[in-house]
Amino acid sequence: MCGRFTLTIDLLTFIELFQIEIPGLNLTPRYNIAPSQPVLTILKQGSQRTAQQMRWGLIPSWAKEPSIGYKMINARAETLEEKPSFRNSFRHRRCLIPADGFYEWRKEGKQKQPYRFTLADQKAFAFAGIWDRWISPDGSEIISCSIITTEANDTVKPLHHRMPVILAEPQLQQIWLDFDNPGEFKGLLKPYAGRMAAYPVSPAVNSPKVDEPGLILPV
DNA sequence: CCAGACGTTGTT
DNA sequence: GTCTGG
DNA sequence: CCAGACGTTGTT
DNA sequence: GTCTGG
């Protein structure tokens, strides 16, 4: 599962890691990115990469109401090829969603204790994402996205049985954007096999309105 | 044929 | 309990 | 994901 | 838009 994440890197790191320069991009560090908010994504445009702000929570093009997006923040890797809401996006509209951490919660007594997960080296990575375009009755457009989930790996398993698909290697990220043959992606949508780190953080992160550096400090 | 759903997570 | 908002 | 709202009537 | 249920 993935319902909250972070992206705290600076612009130079972003350019080096994702091989894309976006004129005028203001990469404000984010410590609590929540569903329904705009997220920074990377997609392929011809042979180039381009960046696009999207709403997190995929609204299928045929939806009558945009509120359906609140239920579409994650898409299960196991059923991507079948689900009417995701299938065409999976085939034709994949994206990378840069991040350097994500949160999971565990009930501890009556409290919900949040934990932050990162790669062991703390470097930024990308979630595998899909997107769609929705046109409202008045003609305005919303581009929205969903984060793919898979089984949890050994680091996440103690907290939850699902985790987002993490693409850490630039080569895998490129394949995710490029493939047009299903055989090429099968290996990508697996629990992350590299080393990760996890630590408890302040419950201040529970409120999606809070977005400040203290949220990623260990408690 | 038309009507109605289309999703995930977590909890029981 | 369920939906919307962030 | 979690937090917070969830409604109508009538009055200003 | 496309699939499932009736």
Coordinates of C-alpha atoms (C1' of nucleotides) in Angstrom, one line a residue:
Chain A
M1 CA 0.0 0.0 0.0
C2 CA 1.1 3.5 -0.5
G3 CA -0.9 6.4 0.7
R4 CA 1.7 9.1 1.6
F5 CA 5.3 9.7 0.5
T6 CA 8.2 12.2 0.5
L7 CA 10.4 13.9 -2.1
T8 CA 13.0 16.0 -0.5
I9 CA 15.8 16.1 -3.2
D10 CA 17.2 19.3 -4.7
L11 CA 17.1 20.2 -8.4
L12 CA 20.6 19.1 -9.3
T13 CA 20.0 15.6 -7.8
F14 CA 16.7 15.4 -9.6
I15 CA 18.3 16.2 -13.0
E16 CA 21.2 13.8 -12.4
L17 CA 18.9 11.0 -11.3
F18 CA 16.1 11.3 -13.7
Q19 CA 18.0 12.6 -16.7
I20 CA 15.6 15.4 -17.4
E21 CA 15.9 19.2 -17.1
I22 CA 12.7 21.1 -16.7
P23 CA 13.0 24.9 -17.3
G24 CA 11.6 26.8 -14.4
L25 CA 11.0 23.7 -12.2
N26 CA 10.8 24.7 -8.6
L27 CA 11.5 21.6 -6.7
T28 CA 10.2 22.4 -3.3
P29 CA 11.1 19.6 -0.8
R30 CA 8.0 17.7 0.2
Y31 CA 7.7 15.7 3.4
N32 CA 4.0 14.6 3.3
I33 CA 2.6 14.2 -0.2
A34 CA -1.0 13.0 0.1
P35 CA -3.6 11.6 -2.3
S36 CA -5.6 14.2 -4.3
Q37 CA -2.6 16.5 -4.2
P38 CA -0.6 17.4 -7.3
V39 CA 2.5 15.2 -7.7
L40 CA 5.5 15.5 -10.0
T41 CA 5.7 12.8 -12.6
I42 CA 8.0 11.9 -15.5
L43 CA 6.7 10.4 -18.7
K44 CA 7.9 9.7 -22.2
Q45 CA 7.2 12.0 -25.1
G46 CA 8.6 10.5 -28.2
S47 CA 12.2 9.8 -27.4
Q48 CA 12.3 12.5 -24.8
R49 CA 11.3 12.6 -21.2
T50 CA 9.0 15.2 -19.9
A51 CA 7.6 16.2 -16.5
Q52 CA 4.0 16.6 -15.7
Q53 CA 2.1 17.6 -12.6
M54 CA -0.7 15.2 -12.0
R55 CA -3.4 14.7 -9.4
W56 CA -2.7 11.6 -7.3
G57 CA -5.8 9.4 -7.6
L58 CA -6.5 8.1 -11.1
I59 CA -9.7 9.3 -12.7
P60 CA -10.5 7.0 -15.6
S61 CA -11.4 8.9 -18.8
W62 CA -14.9 7.5 -18.8
A63 CA -15.7 8.6 -15.2
K64 CA -18.8 10.7 -14.6
E65 CA -17.5 12.2 -11.4
P66 CA -13.9 13.0 -10.6
S67 CA -14.4 11.9 -7.0
I68 CA -13.9 8.3 -8.2
G69 CA -10.2 9.3 -8.1
Y70 CA -10.2 9.1 -4.3
K71 CA -10.5 5.4 -4.5
M72 CA -7.8 5.0 -7.2
I73 CA -4.6 6.0 -5.5
N74 CA -3.1 2.5 -5.8
A75 CA -3.4 -0.1 -8.5
R76 CA -2.5 -3.7 -7.8
A77 CA 0.3 -5.1 -10.1
E78 CA -1.3 -8.5 -10.1
T79 CA -4.5 -7.3 -11.8
L80 CA -3.4 -4.3 -13.9
E81 CA -4.0 -6.1 -17.1
E82 CA -7.6 -6.9 -16.3
K83 CA -9.1 -3.9 -14.5
P84 CA -11.1 -1.6 -16.8
S85 CA -10.0 1.4 -14.7
F86 CA -6.3 0.7 -15.2
R87 CA -5.8 -1.5 -18.2
N88 CA -5.5 1.0 -20.9
S89 CA -3.4 3.3 -18.8
F90 CA -1.1 0.4 -18.1
R91 CA -0.7 -0.4 -21.7
H92 CA -0.3 3.2 -23.0
R93 CA 0.2 5.7 -20.2
R94 CA 2.9 4.8 -17.7
C95 CA 4.9 7.3 -15.7
L96 CA 7.6 7.5 -13.1
I97 CA 6.7 9.2 -9.8
P98 CA 9.9 10.4 -8.1
A99 CA 10.2 9.9 -4.3
D100 CA 12.7 9.3 -1.6
G101 CA 10.5 7.8 1.1
F102 CA 7.0 6.6 1.9
Y103 CA 5.0 6.1 5.0
E104 CA 3.2 3.1 6.4
W105 CA 1.1 3.0 9.6
R106 CA 0.8 0.5 12.3
K107 CA -1.8 0.4 15.0
E108 CA -0.1 0.5 18.4
G109 CA -2.7 0.5 21.1
K110 CA -5.1 3.2 20.1
Q111 CA -2.4 5.2 18.3
K112 CA -1.5 5.0 14.7
Q113 CA 2.2 5.0 14.6
P114 CA 3.7 6.1 11.2
Y115 CA 7.0 4.7 9.9
R116 CA 9.1 6.1 7.1
F117 CA 10.7 3.7 4.5
T118 CA 13.7 4.7 2.4
L119 CA 16.3 2.9 0.4
A120 CA 19.3 1.9 2.6
D121 CA 21.4 4.6 0.9
Q122 CA 18.6 7.2 1.3
K123 CA 18.7 7.9 -2.4
A124 CA 15.7 9.0 -4.5
F125 CA 13.9 6.4 -6.6
A126 CA 10.7 6.2 -8.6
F127 CA 7.4 4.6 -8.1
A128 CA 5.9 2.8 -11.1
G129 CA 2.9 4.8 -12.0
I130 CA 0.1 5.0 -14.6
W131 CA -2.0 8.0 -15.6
D132 CA -5.1 9.0 -17.4
R133 CA -6.8 12.2 -18.7
W134 CA -10.3 13.2 -17.7
I135 CA -12.4 15.9 -19.3
S136 CA -15.1 17.5 -17.2
P137 CA -18.5 18.4 -18.6
D138 CA -17.4 22.0 -18.8
G139 CA -14.3 21.0 -20.9
S140 CA -11.6 21.4 -18.3
E141 CA -9.0 18.6 -18.0
I142 CA -7.6 16.7 -15.1
I143 CA -4.5 14.5 -15.5
S144 CA -4.3 12.0 -12.7
C145 CA -2.1 9.1 -11.7
S146 CA -2.0 6.0 -9.5
I147 CA 0.9 4.2 -7.8
I148 CA 1.4 0.5 -8.5
T149 CA 1.5 -1.8 -5.5
T150 CA 2.8 -5.3 -5.0
E151 CA 3.5 -7.7 -2.1
A152 CA 5.6 -6.4 0.7
N153 CA 9.3 -7.3 0.9
D154 CA 11.0 -8.4 4.1
T155 CA 11.5 -4.8 5.3
V156 CA 7.9 -3.8 4.9
K157 CA 6.3 -7.1 5.8
P158 CA 6.3 -6.5 9.6
L159 CA 4.1 -3.5 9.0
H160 CA 2.0 -4.3 5.9
H161 CA 1.5 -6.9 3.3
R162 CA 1.6 -4.5 0.4
M163 CA 4.1 -1.9 -0.8
P164 CA 4.6 0.4 -3.8
V165 CA 6.6 -0.8 -6.7
I166 CA 10.0 0.8 -6.5
L167 CA 12.1 1.3 -9.6
A168 CA 15.5 2.4 -8.3
E169 CA 17.7 1.5 -11.3
P170 CA 17.6 4.1 -14.2
Q171 CA 17.6 1.1 -16.6
L172 CA 14.4 -0.3 -15.0
Q173 CA 12.8 3.2 -15.0
Q174 CA 13.5 3.5 -18.7
I175 CA 12.0 0.0 -19.4
W176 CA 8.9 1.0 -17.5
L177 CA 8.5 4.1 -19.7
D178 CA 9.4 2.3 -22.9
F179 CA 8.0 -1.2 -23.1
D180 CA 5.3 -2.2 -25.5
N181 CA 5.6 -6.0 -25.0
P182 CA 4.2 -7.4 -21.8
G183 CA 7.1 -9.7 -21.3
E184 CA 9.4 -6.8 -20.7
F185 CA 7.6 -5.5 -17.6
K186 CA 6.8 -8.7 -15.8
G187 CA 10.1 -8.6 -13.9
L188 CA 9.7 -5.0 -12.9
L189 CA 6.5 -5.2 -10.8
K190 CA 8.1 -7.2 -7.9
P191 CA 8.8 -6.3 -4.3
Y192 CA 11.9 -4.2 -4.1
A193 CA 14.9 -6.6 -3.7
G194 CA 17.5 -4.1 -2.5
R195 CA 18.3 -3.0 1.0
M196 CA 15.9 -0.6 2.7
A197 CA 15.7 1.3 5.9
A198 CA 12.7 1.9 8.2
Y199 CA 12.2 4.1 11.3
P200 CA 9.3 5.5 13.3
V201 CA 8.4 9.1 12.8
S202 CA 6.2 11.6 14.5
P203 CA 2.4 11.1 14.3
A204 CA 2.3 14.7 13.1
V205 CA 2.6 13.2 9.6
N206 CA -0.9 11.8 10.1
S207 CA -2.5 15.1 9.2
P208 CA -2.1 15.7 5.5
K209 CA -2.1 19.4 6.1
V210 CA 1.3 19.2 7.8
D211 CA 4.3 19.3 5.5
E212 CA 7.5 20.2 7.2
P213 CA 11.1 18.8 7.5
G214 CA 10.6 17.5 11.1
L215 CA 8.3 14.8 9.7
I216 CA 11.1 12.7 8.4
L217 CA 13.2 12.8 11.6
P218 CA 13.3 9.6 13.6
V219 CA 11.5 9.6 16.9
Chain B
dC1 C1' -30.8 -6.5 -24.7
dC2 C1' -30.0 -2.6 -20.8
dA3 C1' -28.2 -1.2 -16.2
dG4 C1' -24.6 -0.7 -13.4
dA5 C1' -20.0 -1.1 -12.1
dC6 C1' -15.4 0.0 -12.9
dG7 C1' -10.7 0.1 -6.7
dT8 C1' -7.5 -0.8 -2.8
dT9 C1' -6.4 -1.5 1.9
dG10 C1' -7.3 -3.5 6.1
dT11 C1' -10.3 -5.6 9.3
dT12 C1' -13.6 -9.2 10.8
Chain C
dG1 C1' -20.5 3.9 8.7
dT2 C1' -19.1 6.3 4.5
dC3 C1' -17.6 9.8 1.7
dT4 C1' -14.8 13.9 0.8
dG5 C1' -10.7 16.7 1.3
dG6 C1' -5.8 17.2 1.8
Chain D
dC1 C1' -2.9 7.1 3.7
dC2 C1' -5.5 9.9 7.8
dA3 C1' -8.7 13.6 9.3
dG4 C1' -12.9 15.5 9.2
dA5 C1' -17.4 16.0 7.7
dC6 C1' -21.8 14.1 7.4
dG7 C1' -27.9 18.6 7.4
dT8 C1' -31.9 21.6 7.2
dT9 C1' -34.5 25.5 8.4
dG10 C1' -34.6 30.1 9.1
dT11 C1' -32.3 34.3 10.3
dT12 C1' -28.8 37.9 9.4
Chain E
dG1 C1' -14.9 2.8 -22.8
dT2 C1' -15.7 -2.1 -21.5
dC3 C1' -17.2 -5.8 -18.8
dT4 C1' -20.5 -8.2 -15.7
dG5 C1' -25.0 -9.2 -14.0
dG6 C1' -29.8 -9.7 -14.7

